[in-house]
Coordinates of C-alpha atoms in Angstrom, one line a residue:
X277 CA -7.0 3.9 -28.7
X278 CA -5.6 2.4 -32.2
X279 CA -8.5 0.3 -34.2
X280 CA -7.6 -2.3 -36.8
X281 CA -8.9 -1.1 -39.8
X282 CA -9.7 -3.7 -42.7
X283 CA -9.4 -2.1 -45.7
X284 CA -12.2 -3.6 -48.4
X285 CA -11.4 -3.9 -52.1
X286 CA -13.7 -4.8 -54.6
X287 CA -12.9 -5.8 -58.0
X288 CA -16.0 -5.2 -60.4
X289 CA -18.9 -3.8 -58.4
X290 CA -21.7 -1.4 -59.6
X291 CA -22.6 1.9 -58.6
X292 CA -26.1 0.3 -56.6
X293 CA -24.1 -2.4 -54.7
X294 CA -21.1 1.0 -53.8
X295 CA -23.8 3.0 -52.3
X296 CA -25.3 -0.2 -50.3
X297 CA -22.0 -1.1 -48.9
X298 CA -21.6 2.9 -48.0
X299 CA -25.1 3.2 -46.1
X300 CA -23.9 -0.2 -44.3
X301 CA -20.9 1.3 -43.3
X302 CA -22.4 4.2 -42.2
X303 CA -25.3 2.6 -40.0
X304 CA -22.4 0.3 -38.3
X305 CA -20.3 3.6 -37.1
X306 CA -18.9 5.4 -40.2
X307 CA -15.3 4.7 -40.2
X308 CA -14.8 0.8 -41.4
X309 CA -13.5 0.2 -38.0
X310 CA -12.0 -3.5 -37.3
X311 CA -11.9 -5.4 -34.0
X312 CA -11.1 -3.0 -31.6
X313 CA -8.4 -3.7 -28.9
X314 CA -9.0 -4.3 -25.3
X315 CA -9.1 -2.1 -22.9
X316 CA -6.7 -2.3 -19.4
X317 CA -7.3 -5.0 -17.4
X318 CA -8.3 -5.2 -13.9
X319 CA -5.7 -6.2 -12.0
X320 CA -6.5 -5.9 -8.7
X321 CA -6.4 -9.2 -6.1
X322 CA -9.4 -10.5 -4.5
X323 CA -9.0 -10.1 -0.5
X324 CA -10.5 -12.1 1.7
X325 CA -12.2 -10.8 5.7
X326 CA -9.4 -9.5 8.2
X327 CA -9.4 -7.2 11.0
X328 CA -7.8 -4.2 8.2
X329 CA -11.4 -2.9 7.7
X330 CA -11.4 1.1 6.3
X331 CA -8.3 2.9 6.3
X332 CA -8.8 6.6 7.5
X333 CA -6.0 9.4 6.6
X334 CA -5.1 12.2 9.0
X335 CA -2.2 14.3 9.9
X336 CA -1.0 12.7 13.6
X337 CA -1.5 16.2 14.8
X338 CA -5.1 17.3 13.4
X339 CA -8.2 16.8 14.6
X340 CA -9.7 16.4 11.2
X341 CA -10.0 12.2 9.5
X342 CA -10.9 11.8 6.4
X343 CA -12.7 8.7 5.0
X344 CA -11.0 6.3 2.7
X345 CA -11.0 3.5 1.6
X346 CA -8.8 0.1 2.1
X347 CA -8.3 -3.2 0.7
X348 CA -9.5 -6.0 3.0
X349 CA -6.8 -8.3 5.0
X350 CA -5.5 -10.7 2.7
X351 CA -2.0 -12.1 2.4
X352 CA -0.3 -11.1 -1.6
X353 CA 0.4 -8.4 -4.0
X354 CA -2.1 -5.4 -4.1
X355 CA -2.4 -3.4 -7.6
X356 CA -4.5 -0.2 -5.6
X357 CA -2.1 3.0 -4.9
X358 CA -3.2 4.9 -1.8
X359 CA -2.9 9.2 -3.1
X360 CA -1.5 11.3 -0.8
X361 CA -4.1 14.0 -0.3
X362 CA -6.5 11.8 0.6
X363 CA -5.4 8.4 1.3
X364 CA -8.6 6.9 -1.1
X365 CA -7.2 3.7 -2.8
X366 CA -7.6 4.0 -6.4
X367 CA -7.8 0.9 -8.9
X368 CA -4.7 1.1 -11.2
X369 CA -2.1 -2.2 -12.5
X370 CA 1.3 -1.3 -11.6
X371 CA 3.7 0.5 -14.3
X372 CA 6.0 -0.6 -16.3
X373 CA 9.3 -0.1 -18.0
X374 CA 11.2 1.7 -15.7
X375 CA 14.7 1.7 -13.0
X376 CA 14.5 -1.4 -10.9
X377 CA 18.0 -1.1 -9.5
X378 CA 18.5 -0.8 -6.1
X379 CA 21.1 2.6 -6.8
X380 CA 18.1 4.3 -8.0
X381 CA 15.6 3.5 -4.9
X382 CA 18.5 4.7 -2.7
X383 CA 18.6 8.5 -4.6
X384 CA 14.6 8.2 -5.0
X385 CA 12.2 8.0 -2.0
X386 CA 8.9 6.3 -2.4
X387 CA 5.7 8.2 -3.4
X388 CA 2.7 7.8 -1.5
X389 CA 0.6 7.5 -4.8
X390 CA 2.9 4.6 -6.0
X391 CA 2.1 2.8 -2.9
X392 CA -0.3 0.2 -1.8
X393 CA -0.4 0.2 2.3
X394 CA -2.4 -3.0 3.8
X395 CA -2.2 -4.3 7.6
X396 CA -3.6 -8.0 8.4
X397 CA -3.4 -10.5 11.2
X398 CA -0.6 -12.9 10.7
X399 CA -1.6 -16.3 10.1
X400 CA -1.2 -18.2 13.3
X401 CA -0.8 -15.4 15.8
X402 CA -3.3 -13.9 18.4
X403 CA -1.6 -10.6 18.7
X404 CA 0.8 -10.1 15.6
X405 CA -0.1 -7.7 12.3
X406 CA 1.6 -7.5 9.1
X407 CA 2.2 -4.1 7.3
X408 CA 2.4 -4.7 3.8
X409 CA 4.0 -2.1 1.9
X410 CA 3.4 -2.4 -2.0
X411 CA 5.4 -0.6 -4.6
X412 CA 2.5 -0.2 -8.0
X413 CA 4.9 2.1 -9.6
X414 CA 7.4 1.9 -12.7
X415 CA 10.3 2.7 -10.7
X416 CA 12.2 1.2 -7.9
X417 CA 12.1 3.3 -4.8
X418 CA 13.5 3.4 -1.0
X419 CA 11.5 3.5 1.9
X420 CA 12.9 3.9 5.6
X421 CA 14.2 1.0 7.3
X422 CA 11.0 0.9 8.7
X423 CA 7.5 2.3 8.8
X424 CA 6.2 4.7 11.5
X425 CA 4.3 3.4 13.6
X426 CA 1.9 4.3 16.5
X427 CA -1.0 2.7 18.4
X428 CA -3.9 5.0 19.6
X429 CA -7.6 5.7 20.0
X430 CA -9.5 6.4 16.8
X431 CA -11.8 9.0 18.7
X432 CA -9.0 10.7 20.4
X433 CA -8.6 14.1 19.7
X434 CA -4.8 14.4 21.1
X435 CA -2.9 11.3 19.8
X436 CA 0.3 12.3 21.9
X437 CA -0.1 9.8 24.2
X438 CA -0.7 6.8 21.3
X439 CA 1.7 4.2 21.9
X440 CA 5.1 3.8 19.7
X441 CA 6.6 0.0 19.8
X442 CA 10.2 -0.9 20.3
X443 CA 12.4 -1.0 17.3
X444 CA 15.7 -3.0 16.8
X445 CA 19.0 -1.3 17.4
X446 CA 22.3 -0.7 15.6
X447 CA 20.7 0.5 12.8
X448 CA 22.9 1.2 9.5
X449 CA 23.8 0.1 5.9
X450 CA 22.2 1.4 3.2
X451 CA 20.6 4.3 3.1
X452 CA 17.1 2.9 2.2
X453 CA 15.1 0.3 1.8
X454 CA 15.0 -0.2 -1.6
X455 CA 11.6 -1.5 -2.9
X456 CA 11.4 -3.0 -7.2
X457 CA 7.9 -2.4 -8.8
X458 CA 5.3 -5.0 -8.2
X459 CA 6.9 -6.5 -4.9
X460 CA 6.2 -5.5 -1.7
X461 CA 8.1 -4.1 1.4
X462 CA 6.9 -6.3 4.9
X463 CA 6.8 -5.3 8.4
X464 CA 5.4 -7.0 11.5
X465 CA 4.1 -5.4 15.0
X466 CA 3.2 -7.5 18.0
X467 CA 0.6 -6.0 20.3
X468 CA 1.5 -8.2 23.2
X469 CA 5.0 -10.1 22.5
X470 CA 4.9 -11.7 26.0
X471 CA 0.9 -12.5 25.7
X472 CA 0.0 -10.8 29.2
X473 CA -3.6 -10.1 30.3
X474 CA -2.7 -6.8 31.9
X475 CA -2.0 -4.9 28.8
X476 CA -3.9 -1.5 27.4
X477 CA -7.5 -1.6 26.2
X478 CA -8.4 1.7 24.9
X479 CA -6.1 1.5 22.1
X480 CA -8.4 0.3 18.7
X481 CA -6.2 1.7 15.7
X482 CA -3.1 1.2 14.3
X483 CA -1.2 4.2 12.7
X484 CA 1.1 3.6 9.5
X485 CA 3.3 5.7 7.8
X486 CA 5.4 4.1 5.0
X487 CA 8.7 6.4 5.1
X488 CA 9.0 8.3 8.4
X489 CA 11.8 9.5 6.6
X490 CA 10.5 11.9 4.4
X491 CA 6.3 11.1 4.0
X492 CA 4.5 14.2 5.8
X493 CA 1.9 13.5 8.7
X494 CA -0.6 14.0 6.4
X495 CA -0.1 10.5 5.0
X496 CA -0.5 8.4 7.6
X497 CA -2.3 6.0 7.2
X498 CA -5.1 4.6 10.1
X499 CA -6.5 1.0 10.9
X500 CA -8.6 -0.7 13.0
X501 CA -7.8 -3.0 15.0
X502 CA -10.2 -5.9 16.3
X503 CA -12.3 -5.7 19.6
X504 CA -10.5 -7.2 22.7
X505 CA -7.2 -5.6 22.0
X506 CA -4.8 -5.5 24.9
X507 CA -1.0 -3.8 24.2
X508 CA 1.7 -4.4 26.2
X509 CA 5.5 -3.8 24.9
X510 CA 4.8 -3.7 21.4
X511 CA 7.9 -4.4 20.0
X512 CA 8.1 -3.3 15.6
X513 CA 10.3 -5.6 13.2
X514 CA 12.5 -3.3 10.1
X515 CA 11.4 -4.0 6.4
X516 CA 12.1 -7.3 4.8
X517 CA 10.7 -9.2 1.8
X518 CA 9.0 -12.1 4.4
X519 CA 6.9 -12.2 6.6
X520 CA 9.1 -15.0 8.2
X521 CA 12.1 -12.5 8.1
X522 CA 9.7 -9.6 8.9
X523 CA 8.9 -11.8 12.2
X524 CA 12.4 -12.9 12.9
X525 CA 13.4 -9.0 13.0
X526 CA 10.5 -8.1 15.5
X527 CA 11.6 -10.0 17.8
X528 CA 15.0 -8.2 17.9
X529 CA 13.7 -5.0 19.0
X530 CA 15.1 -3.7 22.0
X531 CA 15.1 0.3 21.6
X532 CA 12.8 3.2 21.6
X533 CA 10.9 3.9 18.0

């Protein structure tokens, strides 16, 4: 870190008063130093209570979870980057300076540890969550048109037979979703589109991977979900910058996930 250094001139000064200033330099840290400049600042948004709670990370097909932690529901930007090798959020302002064009998110696939991953309960909505997808790093990047997503047991042992919501069809375009630093890519699930009192019970986490593209298993991503869950024809809206668009898109899924 660069200090300001003041640089003292004197114009008649004796040789008592020279060695006085130099034992008061000395005794105030030895190098003359200025003002010294402030370190990073903290960034990161204040959340407020939502059904997110602790994120765990886990390959879908292991038995093994490991603990981390996850920011707490809140609507907004986030400015905590999830690593991949252990899916602990770590404190950290997002980067500048770098490619925010779309042509370059579309050669370069997102990095887990230039993401921020939160899920929250849409404003409004009994069964609806929002999976908030946060780019923290100095480049643009693409994600898939959608995250994978699956809807399980946290204490099962075999997730094969979590539940995978309906997607929307006739797929194509772009070849990514291309995300620009600081903003964030939004997706919305509803548990129980038609609001039935029939639906499953035993399901308590919701399973997020940002790019089912090209992320591993081992960066899923795992939330809990609120007590009195019931899941019936989840249906999984694509990526958009809204949550109003994010909505609008759910509720065109009509195919398998």
């Amino acid at each position: 870190m660069r200090t300001n250094r003041t640089r003292i001139r004197t114009a008649t000064i004796g040789a008592a008063a020279t060695a006085a200033l130099a034992l008061a330099l000395t005794a105030c840290g030895g190098d003359g130093s200025g003002t010294k400049s402030a370190g990073p600042a903290n960034n990161s948004s204040t959340s407020s209570a939502g059904t997110s709670g602790a994120a765990k990370s886990h390959d879908a097909n292991s038995d093994t979870d490991k603990d981390a932690n996850a920011d707490a529901a809140t609507t907004g930007g986030s400015a905590k980057a999830v690593t991949s090798s252990t899916g602990k959020s770590n404190g950290g302002a997002a980067k500048a300076g770098g490619d925010t064009s779309d042509s370059y998110a579309y050669k370069h696939p997102c990095k887990s540890e230039d993401l921020s991953v939160r899920v929250y309960a849409r404003e409004g909505s009994a069964t609806q969550q929002v999976i908030e997808v946060n780019n923290t790093g100095a480049n643009s990047c693409g994600l898939s048109y959608f995250p994978r997503v699956s809807l399980g047991s946290a204490t099962a042992k075999d997730h094969s037979g979590d539940i995978r919501p309906l997607i929307p069809s006739g797929l194509g375009g772009a070849p990514a979703y291309p995300v620009k630093p600081k903003t964030a890519a939004i997706a919305v699930i509803d548990l129980n589109p038609s609001g039935g009192g029939s639906g499953v019970t035993w399901i308590n986490e919701l399973n997020v991977l940002a790019d089912g593209d090209h992320m591993p298993n081992a960066e899923q991503l795992n939330f809990p979900l609120g007590p009195d869950v019931k899941v019936l024809d989840p249906k999984l809206g694509l990526y958009e910058s809204t949550v109003a668009d994010a909505v609008a898109s759910m509720k065109q899924a009509d195919t398998k996930s």
